[in-house]
Short mmCIF file of C-alpha atoms in Angstrom, two decimals:
data_model
loop_
_atom_site.label_atom_id
_atom_site.label_comp_id
_atom_site.label_asym_id
_atom_site.label_seq_id
_atom_site.Cartn_x
_atom_site.Cartn_y
_atom_site.Cartn_z
CA MET Y 1278 -204.58 -94.27 -95.15
CA ILE Y 1279 -204.69 -95.72 -91.80
CA TYR Y 1280 -202.64 -93.65 -89.48
CA VAL Y 1281 -201.31 -95.27 -85.54
CA LEU Y 1282 -200.58 -92.88 -83.07
CA GLU Y 1283 -197.95 -94.34 -80.59
CA VAL Y 1284 -196.41 -93.48 -76.72
CA PRO Y 1285 -195.10 -94.98 -74.81
CA HIS Y 1286 -193.95 -95.52 -71.43
CA GLN Y 1287 -191.00 -93.73 -72.01
CA GLY Y 1288 -189.33 -91.94 -74.60
CA MET Y 1289 -190.84 -89.94 -77.82
CA PRO Y 1290 -194.16 -90.90 -79.59
CA ARG Y 1291 -194.04 -92.61 -82.86
CA CYS Y 1292 -196.45 -91.66 -85.54
CA TRP Y 1293 -196.80 -94.38 -88.61
CA PHE Y 1294 -199.44 -95.36 -91.30
CA ALA Y 1295 -200.80 -97.96 -93.72
CA PHE Y 1296 -201.90 -97.46 -96.85
CA ASP Y 1297 -205.03 -99.59 -96.50
CA ALA Y 1298 -206.93 -102.89 -93.98
CA ASP Y 1299 -203.93 -105.31 -94.99
CA ASP Y 1300 -200.79 -103.48 -94.35
CA LEU Y 1301 -202.22 -102.53 -91.24
CA LEU Y 1302 -202.63 -105.98 -90.05
CA ARG Y 1303 -199.10 -106.89 -91.38
CA LYS Y 1304 -197.14 -104.39 -90.13
CA THR Y 1305 -199.60 -104.49 -86.77
CA ALA Y 1306 -198.13 -107.77 -87.36
CA GLU Y 1307 -194.73 -106.96 -87.18
CA GLY Y 1308 -193.85 -106.06 -83.15
CA ASP Y 1309 -196.38 -108.82 -82.63
CA GLU Y 1310 -196.72 -112.48 -80.06
CA LEU Y 1311 -198.82 -112.68 -82.60
CA HIS Y 1312 -198.95 -114.24 -85.78
CA ALA Y 1313 -201.11 -112.05 -88.78
CA TRP Y 1314 -203.57 -114.44 -89.20
CA GLU Y 1315 -203.55 -114.83 -85.94
CA ILE Y 1316 -204.49 -110.90 -85.17
CA HIS Y 1317 -206.88 -111.23 -88.14
CA ASP Y 1318 -208.34 -114.00 -90.48
CA VAL Y 1319 -211.63 -115.38 -92.19
CA SER Y 1320 -211.57 -119.22 -92.91
CA THR Y 1321 -213.93 -121.61 -93.65
CA ALA Y 1322 -214.26 -125.47 -91.98
CA ALA Y 1323 -213.69 -127.07 -95.20
CA GLU Y 1324 -210.22 -124.39 -95.56
CA LEU Y 1325 -209.15 -125.04 -92.08
CA LEU Y 1326 -209.10 -129.12 -92.80
CA ASP Y 1327 -207.04 -127.92 -95.81
CA LEU Y 1328 -205.36 -126.14 -93.90
CA VAL Y 1329 -205.01 -129.08 -91.07
CA GLY Y 1330 -203.87 -131.71 -94.16
CA HIS Y 1331 -207.10 -133.64 -93.52
CA GLU Y 1332 -208.38 -134.48 -97.46
CA GLY Y 1333 -211.65 -136.37 -97.77
CA PRO Y 1334 -214.91 -136.12 -96.86
CA PRO Y 1335 -216.11 -134.03 -93.12
CA ASP Y 1336 -217.04 -136.57 -91.57
CA ASP Y 1337 -213.85 -138.91 -91.84
CA ALA Y 1338 -212.03 -136.53 -89.83
CA ARG Y 1339 -214.74 -136.02 -86.23
CA ALA Y 1340 -211.98 -137.90 -84.52
CA ALA Y 1341 -209.20 -135.55 -85.01
CA PHE Y 1342 -210.01 -132.76 -84.84
CA PRO Y 1343 -213.63 -132.03 -83.20
CA GLY Y 1344 -213.72 -129.07 -82.80
CA ILE Y 1345 -213.20 -127.65 -86.86
CA CYS Y 1346 -215.80 -130.52 -87.10
CA ARG Y 1347 -218.14 -128.64 -84.57
CA LEU Y 1348 -217.81 -125.13 -86.43
CA GLY Y 1349 -218.70 -127.18 -89.89
CA ASP Y 1350 -221.68 -128.85 -88.58
CA GLU Y 1351 -223.16 -125.43 -86.63
CA TYR Y 1352 -222.36 -122.17 -89.33
CA GLY Y 1353 -221.85 -124.30 -92.31
CA TRP Y 1354 -218.11 -126.02 -93.96
CA ASP Y 1355 -218.86 -122.73 -96.35
CA ARG Y 1356 -218.82 -119.81 -93.94
CA PRO Y 1357 -216.79 -117.41 -93.12
CA LEU Y 1358 -215.90 -117.62 -89.86
CA HIS Y 1359 -213.92 -114.59 -88.69
CA ARG Y 1360 -210.68 -115.31 -86.19
CA ALA Y 1361 -209.44 -112.29 -84.16
CA ASP Y 1362 -207.72 -113.48 -81.34
CA TYR Y 1363 -207.64 -109.90 -79.62
CA VAL Y 1364 -211.41 -109.36 -79.96
CA LEU Y 1365 -213.01 -113.39 -79.52
CA GLY Y 1366 -209.53 -115.11 -77.31
CA ARG Y 1367 -207.40 -117.32 -78.52
CA GLY Y 1368 -207.74 -119.61 -81.18
CA ALA Y 1369 -212.29 -118.63 -81.70
CA TYR Y 1370 -214.15 -118.91 -84.51
CA GLU Y 1371 -217.15 -117.76 -85.26
CA PRO Y 1372 -219.29 -115.84 -88.54
CA ASN Y 1373 -219.66 -113.35 -86.91
CA ALA Y 1374 -217.58 -109.85 -89.38
CA VAL Y 1375 -215.05 -108.31 -87.55
CA THR Y 1376 -212.90 -106.39 -90.17
CA VAL Y 1377 -208.79 -106.32 -90.18
CA GLU Y 1378 -209.34 -102.60 -88.28
CA ASP Y 1379 -210.76 -103.92 -85.52
CA ALA Y 1380 -208.62 -106.55 -84.60
CA CYS Y 1381 -205.50 -104.56 -85.55
CA SER Y 1382 -206.50 -101.46 -82.88
CA ALA Y 1383 -207.61 -104.53 -79.85
CA ALA Y 1384 -203.51 -106.29 -81.25
CA LEU Y 1385 -202.57 -102.59 -80.49
CA GLN Y 1386 -204.62 -101.86 -77.58
CA ALA Y 1387 -202.72 -105.30 -76.02
CA ARG Y 1388 -199.42 -103.35 -75.65
CA THR Y 1389 -201.22 -100.51 -73.50
CA GLY Y 1390 -200.98 -100.68 -69.33
CA PRO Y 1391 -199.07 -101.67 -66.49
CA GLY Y 1392 -197.29 -104.77 -68.81
CA GLY Y 1393 -197.39 -103.37 -71.82
CA THR Y 1394 -194.72 -101.02 -74.15
CA LEU Y 1395 -196.97 -98.61 -75.05
CA GLN Y 1396 -199.15 -96.13 -72.30
CA THR Y 1397 -201.54 -95.62 -75.35
CA VAL Y 1398 -201.86 -95.84 -78.30
CA ARG Y 1399 -204.88 -94.29 -81.41
CA VAL Y 1400 -205.17 -95.32 -84.21
CA TYR Y 1401 -207.48 -92.66 -86.89
CA ARG Y 1402 -208.46 -94.74 -89.62
CA SER Y 1403 -208.78 -91.95 -92.80
CA ASP Y 1404 -206.74 -88.88 -93.43
CA PRO Y 1405 -209.66 -86.72 -92.51
CA GLU Y 1406 -209.83 -88.16 -88.97
CA ALA Y 1407 -206.40 -87.88 -88.22
CA VAL Y 1408 -206.31 -84.09 -90.00
CA LEU Y 1409 -209.74 -83.37 -87.39
CA ALA Y 1410 -208.23 -84.95 -84.68
CA THR Y 1411 -205.14 -83.12 -85.26
CA GLU Y 1412 -207.95 -79.72 -84.77
CA GLY Y 1413 -209.04 -80.42 -81.31
CA GLN Y 1414 -211.06 -83.41 -81.72
CA GLU Y 1415 -208.01 -85.78 -79.14
CA PRO Y 1416 -208.49 -85.67 -75.65
CA LEU Y 1417 -204.82 -87.37 -75.81
CA PHE Y 1418 -203.04 -83.72 -76.55
CA ALA Y 1419 -204.41 -82.27 -74.00
CA GLN Y 1420 -202.85 -83.41 -71.62
CA PRO Y 1421 -199.72 -82.97 -70.02
CA GLY Y 1422 -196.55 -83.91 -72.87
CA GLY Y 1423 -199.92 -84.16 -75.33
CA TRP Y 1424 -198.16 -81.92 -77.52
CA ARG Y 1425 -195.49 -84.65 -78.37
CA ALA Y 1426 -197.98 -86.27 -79.77
CA LEU Y 1427 -199.44 -83.97 -81.02
CA HIS Y 1428 -196.40 -83.79 -82.50
CA ALA Y 1429 -195.88 -86.81 -83.73
CA LEU Y 1430 -198.59 -87.38 -85.79
CA ARG Y 1431 -199.05 -83.64 -87.62
CA ALA Y 1432 -195.64 -84.44 -88.65
CA GLN Y 1433 -196.88 -87.38 -90.24
CA LEU Y 1434 -199.56 -86.05 -91.72
CA LEU Y 1435 -196.56 -82.83 -93.29
CA ALA Y 1436 -194.60 -86.46 -94.51
CA LEU Y 1437 -197.70 -88.18 -96.30
CA ASP Y 1438 -198.14 -84.38 -97.40
CA VAL Y 1439 -202.04 -84.52 -96.08
CA VAL Y 1440 -201.76 -81.27 -94.49
CA ALA Y 1441 -199.34 -78.45 -95.47
CA GLU Y 1442 -197.26 -76.30 -93.01
CA ASN Y 1443 -199.12 -73.20 -91.81
#
């Protein structure tokens, strides 16, 4: 399981979970201004040409789709290219892998700060990581009012029978 702890500027912290990376992407995209494929996607240059409706050899697409053709020329037409707008910038594709979890974490982090809806967010990528956080590994919980965030995470862990009540 993956756990997301959200601490808003006002109101009570909440914690939610995702079963796996795909579920995390779907749930992150539900509350985001970007589509899921903008938060994280993997495509080849050839697939991108198909997506824009081009049929035929890539050379015939150079005038209409120079950016996609540049990607194909530079990295190969069948090499997986990663898109993660919060990590790489809007619309950027590159061959270096960006995991779904990293892309979603960046999307969630973008919601923090003065203009965002959240004061802070934490992503725990496994049951053990989340449990360790509740056992003193998370500095957030030692801050003033941090007990509320601890309670939200612990309540989620209890609800999923990851931990037992003491």
